[in-house]
Amino acid sequence: MFSDYLTESERQLVEKARVFGEEHFTEENVSRWYKEGGIPGDVAEAYRCSDLGYLGFSPERGGPDVSYTAQIAILAELTKSAGAIMPFQSQLLDFQVISRFANEEQMNMILKRYEETSRPCFCTAISDAGSGSDALGYRTTVRKKDGKLVLSGEKVFVANGQHTPYIMVSAKDLTEESDFISAMPSFWLIPSSCEGVSALPINKIGQKIIPFAALRFDNVELKPEWRLGTPYQALSQFQSILDIGRCIICAGSVGLAQAAFDDAVHHANARKIRDRRIGDFQQIGLMLTEMNSMLINMKAHINHACRSIEQGSGAKLAVALMKKYVPATAGEVANRAMQIFGGAGYTDSSRVGRIWIDCRGSQYAVGTDQIMVNIASRAILDKYAEQ
Amino acid sequence: MFSDYLTESERQLVEKARVFGEEHFTEENVSRWYKEGGIPGDVAEAYRCSDLGYLGFSPERGGPDVSYTAQIAILAELTKSAGAIMPFQSQLLDFQVISRFANEEQMNMILKRYEETSRPCFCTAISDAGSGSDALGYRTTVRKKDGKLVLSGEKVFVANGQHTPYIMVSAKDLTEESDFISAMPSFWLIPSSCEGVSALPINKIGQKIIPFAALRFDNVELKPEWRLGTPYQALSQFQSILDIGRCIICAGSVGLAQAAFDDAVHHANARKIRDRRIGDFQQIGLMLTEMNSMLINMKAHINHACRSIEQGSGAKLAVALMKKYVPATAGEVANRAMQIFGGAGYTDSSRVGRIWIDCRGSQYAVGTDQIMVNIASRAILDKYAEQ
Amino acid sequence: MFSDYLTESERQLVEKARVFGEEHFTEENVSRWYKEGGIPGDVAEAYRCSDLGYLGFSPERGGPDVSYTAQIAILAELTKSAGAIMPFQSQLLDFQVISRFANEEQMNMILKRYEETSRPCFCTAISDAGSGSDALGYRTTVRKKDGKLVLSGEKVFVANGQHTPYIMVSAKDLTEESDFISAMPSFWLIPSSCEGVSALPINKIGQKIIPFAALRFDNVELKPEWRLGTPYQALSQFQSILDIGRCIICAGSVGLAQAAFDDAVHHANARKIRDRRIGDFQQIGLMLTEMNSMLINMKAHINHACRSIEQGSGAKLAVALMKKYVPATAGEVANRAMQIFGGAGYTDSSRVGRIWIDCRGSQYAVGTDQIMVNIASRAILDKYAEQ
Amino acid sequence: MFSDYLTESERQLVEKARVFGEEHFTEENVSRWYKEGGIPGDVAEAYRCSDLGYLGFSPERGGPDVSYTAQIAILAELTKSAGAIMPFQSQLLDFQVISRFANEEQMNMILKRYEETSRPCFCTAISDAGSGSDALGYRTTVRKKDGKLVLSGEKVFVANGQHTPYIMVSAKDLTEESDFISAMPSFWLIPSSCEGVSALPINKIGQKIIPFAALRFDNVELKPEWRLGTPYQALSQFQSILDIGRCIICAGSVGLAQAAFDDAVHHANARKIRDRRIGDFQQIGLMLTEMNSMLINMKAHINHACRSIEQGSGAKLAVALMKKYVPATAGEVANRAMQIFGGAGYTDSSRVGRIWIDCRGSQYAVGTDQIMVNIASRAILDKYAEQ
Ligand SMILES: Cc1cc2nc3c(=O)[nH]c(=O)nc-3n(C[C@H](O)[C@H](O)[C@H](O)COP(=O)(O)OP(=O)(O)OC[C@H]3O[C@@H](n4cnc5c(N)ncnc54)[C@H](O)[C@@H]3O)c2cc1C
Ligand SMILES: Cc1cc2nc3c(=O)[nH]c(=O)nc-3n(C[C@H](O)[C@H](O)[C@H](O)COP(=O)(O)OP(=O)(O)OC[C@H]3O[C@@H](n4cnc5c(N)ncnc54)[C@H](O)[C@@H]3O)c2cc1C
Ligand SMILES: Cc1cc2nc3c(=O)[nH]c(=O)nc-3n(C[C@H](O)[C@H](O)[C@H](O)COP(=O)(O)OP(=O)(O)OC[C@H]3O[C@@H](n4cnc5c(N)ncnc54)[C@H](O)[C@@H]3O)c2cc1C
Ligand SMILES: Cc1cc2nc3c(=O)[nH]c(=O)nc-3n(C[C@H](O)[C@H](O)[C@H](O)COP(=O)(O)OP(=O)(O)OC[C@H]3O[C@@H](n4cnc5c(N)ncnc54)[C@H](O)[C@@H]3O)c2cc1C
């Protein structure tokens, strides 16, 4: 889908993603994993052992030496193949995140764990129960109590939150009397087994291969060495993670949309009513045309954002525009695909219904549509004000 | 929601629907029924024994003496209360259908069964596997073989198709060598226990309180007295059933949309970010405004259609316009509600996600959006051509 | 278009509007008036002398004794007939406005002038150059200077602002040191010939039968008796004028949309491509269907608003929802009509292009779409908060 | 706007277009030319003498040696600068067209004329009065009558049709009894002064700098040497002209949209209400965000189409998708810009209203939105059917 912007070797990796998907992501498998809320160990291991397995890690850590665009292209390809949001999406995000924050020791632990289990050993708990959209208005805190670091608060919507041995958690740092520091988020990598940590599953309506949990932290005692990064870098690291994270979400969205489109065109060719393929009805033709245009648009937005990140300029605007446009538009594509399938689109006999539901979740993850508008519009105004 | 067009006694019935829903349709119940794929016997019985229980039957059969608009208003109220498509919807449709077709004997059986079980004893199997949209292009047939009537074919998407002791089925009547008759649909009420009848569940992505099945008829021997109505009336009866059926579907849609809107406004008032209720953000305000307008529009379309049916003029156009506009728009309302809830809208902790999925199914049932456009546009052109 | 909600005698008035339009509003006339920026004296007189001529005045003043809905219906009919925004629209608004404010003497003058010239003798200058949307943030003021009342400021977008002998102008009342009074708008009816009044035409892109002007007031000396109404009633009178004014604007919009729809259906029937009327292409059929639905929606919104005003409850919300929905939707209808006409829709050989442009202006007049969202969303939130 | 896809020297040409626009296209000039229906001779000459003057001609004829994308980029820049559809648009199309068809002699005449007058000496008359959309269903014909070639028919919507000394006209070739040949369009370059040629102005609602005419051909006697190209190439030449022509139209659209966006952002920064710039209202921010996304999408579509043409594969689909998406979307951008300007957007005091009207015309020129859907959907279906 993104081949114009890739090198030859990157293109080969994308092709490997396609082949990997073809082998493992049969609809029978995917719909079973959807019911079970996860992928089996052998698939996770096959992925780790493939050339894609360390995607998200830097080359020094074993990651492939590819551009962001290539990573996005690979994830989009995997998602297209599956027709569902796959754990490889959150995993890519997790590895990108942790690579920015963790020190040598932490990284070694994470890599070792990954080798052992073929799964990321941690989840990323950012959204506070009371203030998902207000990234800096959260109430989860780390304080000093009797000389000890104590974490309290409640996180929601944490992908894989119930299953990982570690939790990466963000908290307001109130350990020092510094307005500056308390305004920054602080990040910690803590064992889920700590006393005071509890997890409750949250039932999502879609994206069920990656289950959700709410996490409570009741006066959890932290060790200082669990801190990720330094207070002073946290904000800019966090910002760059949000940028990458938003691209990753959109990679999933475009993959889903492409799958829905492909399925819909095939159906429009195959399904005949009174010997006419339904694709020849103008109402269906109009939908196909709109869907194709939307795919062009989604890819353009993603490319634009990836390149802005790579070139280090204008990323804020480009990423927000992308994250506003792509997930909602993926839903529009899937919605049309469902209609083209007729009643079958509303059942398990096609995968477009599931795709439609999976698309929807990405209008919140890593920042809602509305927050994107706020970021983008401010960036637009500023860009022109400078002129 | 429709009080302007109702008599005082009709309004009281709607109020009873509200009270019935309040008592029985707690979110705990509804979400359990959703998982279980049906409502428990005591609720079915409570409904039958209420003043609403015989809705859809003529007054002589025990039905309340109310206008179509009132029936629609009652169903909309029940659906709003539940926040889910309820079996009372298909039941109302079934009773309307059967009242038009069945003879005295058949009716007595149906009523008796209803008294005993508090459920309709049959399902309505119209959509052929190969041609849902092409109502007259189906391949399910009744033929004469060795002097016997034999039914063969395959029906899909049959609401409650696996659970009812009888099946109302439509088939091409090839029993006589008459082009006229074979062009008409014929209707039959047959026991599910006949040899050659088999049913397979179809898993829907939503509207799960009413499960689906595919039904196969393999040379099923029919008795002549199972025929519903006469060949010559069948087409016009069928047409009037489609009209009513489309209103019933839309009643469900507007009920769902109203539920989503109500929930969203409450949330927009209650949820505070930095001490501001989120409803005060203009992006949320815009969504609320659009949702309120859509509700006004949906109701106007439904009223317009119901009155056209009651007045016996222009129903074809009014109904098709309604069925095109209402279900899709209900989805738009629900979609906005989901967004207003933030991530919670994508989970079980609110019901708006389920509402959104339930809305979607009504864009196919009793005729897709596209078929409605074809009907409506022809009617518009004809109306003006006559002038 | 609104016959359901009208009495028999009101319906007759609407019919008279139709007949009046048929006689006077030939396309030749209308397009000439469009170029000339006004209607000729004999048409103005014919209107005044018709049964519609005193519409907007109370029955005591000679106005017909009809509901708001009827007034709206009449104006919609006239506009439909013309396929252009007509001066009867601003005139109806002007008469409604002045009837709420003027005292006996002022009314007599206005009526006398109307009898003489068949035109309203004043224009309504509300929007300040700097703050159209911010109705109470204007900078036009009346102050006391050397014991005299002095008006200063600049008004824009004043319909007929260059041509009327009087101007109704709103201004901040700074004549007394009262915060309360200065927070209210004050209204004045002043002769255009006063020293210090100047008018500059503003060229609109549409609605050209009613030309615009900007008005400057340079220390214009006011006589106390030119004040309209009393300070204490001004705000509530102003509010009720806005409500009526918004209905009037929407009456124009729906009239334009109906005209565009009628023309488009006729064209879709008449225009043949390879012997097929273009209305049979599904893409055209889809547009016709959407247009018809939008008309139903627009009328529902207008009815809803008019009845809320008449019943004195919920008008704020109903009117804002209407004013947000109707003008923009009229544009959508006209836009589709233009497309159905093909290239001819972009020329003078049909009137749908002009209709499309005229529609656009109503998305600002008497409050923009955005201001309506702000009013409506607050009213929605409050309504539910009370529950 | 397209710099990513241009070479350095192409980028310099675009910059020259910008400078040329800055110098000549002041708003005062443009709005005067709009009223007058054309640009003055000195501007036409300045353009011809600039480095852009022979755009559309092949390098051998003096045209710059640049890609299609570059030509599009230059035209978009000029249009953005002017905020109006400029004659350079039809001129670029005309030169592209004629370069494909004309023989040496014809080309020399055209170039000579261009040098003399700085205007194209011909207009392009394709659309038949009866069948604009049905490119091969036209009724303009060339027949043999008494051994002479005779042209009869009526063309409409011909840009500059009244003013050029020559007319390029398409006609059904009935000179030979060959079904094959009569199915092809034939093209002719004829003097407007021929007997039997008459032209009538058609008043457009926009794009007024390029006036329209209808042309009648009443048994016009043709000379054989006026034929353009050979019968056998005509169809493929015609197709390639349509492809280029559609790109050119879209270049104009994106230029208009960019102008509207730029103006709107500046206004959103500058206009203050109660000391808040209006861009900070979320409703305005949402519009700005959507506009920016649409611009990204439009450019992506144009790039995609230009590259498909250049690479000679997939052009049919890419061009149709572009021509469906871009002009309508430009209108959406302009529509939002108008709203951001408030009432001023509906007047001459800003140029966004004119831009909005100019945008609209491009939804018909060189093929309507609907025809594009038909082409694109067929191409999509075919592409997948082959797989
Ligand atoms: C599929 C999915 C996966 C997720 N994965 C993770 C994860 O792994 N880890 C994690 O920490 N979180 C995760 N999240 C949570 C996600 O980040 C939040 O849902 C999101 O940030 C919104 O926060 P909220 O749900 O609290 O909504 P709220 O903040 O309560 O927002 C409610 C509504 O108000 C709107 N709103 C808020 N502020 C403004 C404003 N200033 N202007 C206009 N509108 C506004 C929002 O757009 C929304 O419509 C996930 C969510 C989903 C759906
Ligand atoms: C929730 C739900 C409940 C249902 N309940 C019942 C039930 O109880 N009993 C029953 O018999 N059936 C039921 N149905 C089936 C329903 O009636 C069919 O799904 C519907 O009629 C469409 O038929 P199809 O699914 O075969 O689609 P198809 O006919 O295969 O249509 C495929 C696509 O082609 C489009 N299309 C078809 N013809 C045209 C045309 N001429 N022009 C333009 N587009 C066209 C359709 O709109 C659709 O987008 C139900 C369906 C749903 C989703
Ligand atoms: C055809 C026509 C006829 C008219 N007739 C008359 C007349 O007869 N007499 C008269 O006095 N006036 C008249 N007007 C003027 C009209 O009332 C104003 O144009 C309108 O109120 C908007 O004011 P503005 O143009 O100053 O826009 P601004 O107030 O400058 O608004 C600019 C933009 O900001 C938006 N905006 C402003 N505030 C907010 C907010 N709080 N939240 C979100 N967005 C906001 C607006 O919606 C708009 O998009 C007429 C206008 C038109 C177009
Ligand atoms: C600004 C402008 C500039 C132009 N410049 C030129 C020029 O220089 N030279 C020239 O020759 N022409 C020119 N044209 C004409 C243009 O090419 C035609 O307007 C266009 O091709 C449509 O033809 P029509 O107007 O006859 O519409 P029609 O063909 O009458 O179409 C009417 C409606 O039917 C729809 N329709 C038609 N067929 C189908 C179908 N099969 N399926 C679905 N819908 C269908 C159309 O989309 C349209 O909505 C110009 C037009 C405009 C507006």
mmCIF file of C-alpha atoms and ligand atoms in Angstrom, chain B residues 282, chain C residues 124-127 132-133 156-159 207 212 361 364-366 368 370-371 374, chain D residues 271 273 278 281 283-284 339-340 342-343, ligand 3:
data_model
loop_
_atom_site.group_PDB
_atom_site.id
_atom_site.type_symbol
_atom_site.label_atom_id
_atom_site.label_comp_id
_atom_site.label_asym_id
_atom_site.label_seq_id
_atom_site.Cartn_x
_atom_site.Cartn_y
_atom_site.Cartn_z
ATOM 1 C CA GLN B 282 -18.176 23.167 20.884
ATOM 2 C CA THR C 124 -33.086 47.062 10.183
ATOM 3 C CA ALA C 125 -29.504 47.756 11.163
ATOM 4 C CA ILE C 126 -28.322 45.426 13.869
ATOM 5 C CA SER C 127 -24.989 43.884 12.906
ATOM 6 C CA GLY C 132 -22.016 40.447 13.934
ATOM 7 C CA SER C 133 -22.143 37.260 15.942
ATOM 8 C CA VAL C 156 -22.965 46.327 8.033
ATOM 9 C CA PHE C 157 -24.947 43.952 5.862
ATOM 10 C CA VAL C 158 -28.104 46.016 6.219
ATOM 11 C CA ALA C 159 -30.761 44.761 3.827
ATOM 12 C CA GLN C 207 -29.860 37.444 -2.833
ATOM 13 C CA PHE C 212 -27.057 45.451 1.109
ATOM 14 C CA GLY C 361 -26.728 33.721 2.380
ATOM 15 C CA TYR C 364 -25.475 33.924 8.201
ATOM 16 C CA ALA C 365 -28.560 36.109 8.306
ATOM 17 C CA VAL C 366 -30.069 36.556 11.812
ATOM 18 C CA THR C 368 -24.774 32.046 11.800
ATOM 19 C CA GLN C 370 -22.204 28.303 14.547
ATOM 20 C CA ILE C 371 -24.097 30.617 16.859
ATOM 21 C CA ASN C 374 -23.986 27.315 20.686
ATOM 22 C CA ARG D 271 -10.812 38.400 13.396
ATOM 23 C CA ILE D 273 -14.571 38.442 19.028
ATOM 24 C CA ILE D 278 -12.301 33.199 16.052
ATOM 25 C CA PHE D 281 -13.628 28.482 18.609
ATOM 26 C CA GLN D 283 -16.313 24.929 15.434
ATOM 27 C CA ILE D 284 -13.931 27.052 13.403
ATOM 28 C CA GLN D 339 -18.558 30.478 6.707
ATOM 29 C CA ILE D 340 -15.416 31.464 8.570
ATOM 30 C CA GLY D 342 -19.103 35.440 8.396
ATOM 31 C CA GLY D 343 -21.343 37.762 6.387
HETATM 32 C C1 LIG E 3 -27.869 37.686 3.333
HETATM 33 C C2 LIG E 3 -27.635 38.403 4.617
HETATM 34 C C3 LIG E 3 -28.570 39.319 5.087
HETATM 35 C C4 LIG E 3 -28.340 40.033 6.265
HETATM 36 N N1 LIG E 3 -29.244 40.973 6.679
HETATM 37 C C5 LIG E 3 -28.963 41.760 7.745
HETATM 38 C C6 LIG E 3 -29.792 42.859 8.106
HETATM 39 O O1 LIG E 3 -30.782 43.138 7.429
HETATM 40 N N2 LIG E 3 -29.473 43.606 9.166
HETATM 41 C C7 LIG E 3 -28.374 43.351 9.904
HETATM 42 O O2 LIG E 3 -28.148 44.050 10.871
HETATM 43 N N3 LIG E 3 -27.541 42.320 9.613
HETATM 44 C C8 LIG E 3 -27.801 41.534 8.521
HETATM 45 N N4 LIG E 3 -26.928 40.515 8.174
HETATM 46 C C9 LIG E 3 -25.713 40.294 8.944
HETATM 47 C C10 LIG E 3 -25.697 39.003 9.773
HETATM 48 O O3 LIG E 3 -26.545 39.118 10.860
HETATM 49 C C11 LIG E 3 -24.238 38.702 10.182
HETATM 50 O O4 LIG E 3 -23.511 38.431 9.020
HETATM 51 C C12 LIG E 3 -24.099 37.525 11.119
HETATM 52 O O5 LIG E 3 -24.719 37.804 12.345
HETATM 53 C C13 LIG E 3 -22.647 37.161 11.362
HETATM 54 O O6 LIG E 3 -21.909 38.250 11.781
HETATM 55 P P1 LIG E 3 -20.525 38.619 11.054
HETATM 56 O O7 LIG E 3 -20.774 38.603 9.606
HETATM 57 O O8 LIG E 3 -19.994 39.826 11.656
HETATM 58 O O9 LIG E 3 -19.583 37.358 11.368
HETATM 59 P P2 LIG E 3 -18.568 37.227 12.599
HETATM 60 O O10 LIG E 3 -19.297 37.523 13.858
HETATM 61 O O11 LIG E 3 -17.334 37.955 12.301
HETATM 62 O O12 LIG E 3 -18.271 35.644 12.555
HETATM 63 C C14 LIG E 3 -17.181 35.104 11.826
HETATM 64 C C15 LIG E 3 -17.219 33.600 12.015
HETATM 65 O O13 LIG E 3 -17.015 33.286 13.382
HETATM 66 C C16 LIG E 3 -18.033 32.448 13.845
HETATM 67 N N5 LIG E 3 -18.292 32.686 15.253
HETATM 68 C C17 LIG E 3 -18.533 33.864 15.841
HETATM 69 N N6 LIG E 3 -18.701 33.684 17.174
HETATM 70 C C18 LIG E 3 -18.562 32.362 17.414
HETATM 71 C C19 LIG E 3 -18.630 31.553 18.591
HETATM 72 N N7 LIG E 3 -18.865 32.062 19.785
HETATM 73 N N8 LIG E 3 -18.446 30.217 18.448
HETATM 74 C C20 LIG E 3 -18.196 29.673 17.217
HETATM 75 N N9 LIG E 3 -18.112 30.400 16.107
HETATM 76 C C21 LIG E 3 -18.298 31.732 16.207
HETATM 77 C C22 LIG E 3 -19.209 32.796 12.966
HETATM 78 O O14 LIG E 3 -20.160 31.744 12.931
HETATM 79 C C23 LIG E 3 -18.540 32.991 11.640
HETATM 80 O O15 LIG E 3 -18.323 31.732 11.074
HETATM 81 C C24 LIG E 3 -27.159 39.818 6.994
HETATM 82 C C25 LIG E 3 -26.226 38.874 6.527
HETATM 83 C C26 LIG E 3 -26.442 38.203 5.351
HETATM 84 C C27 LIG E 3 -25.389 37.270 4.836
#
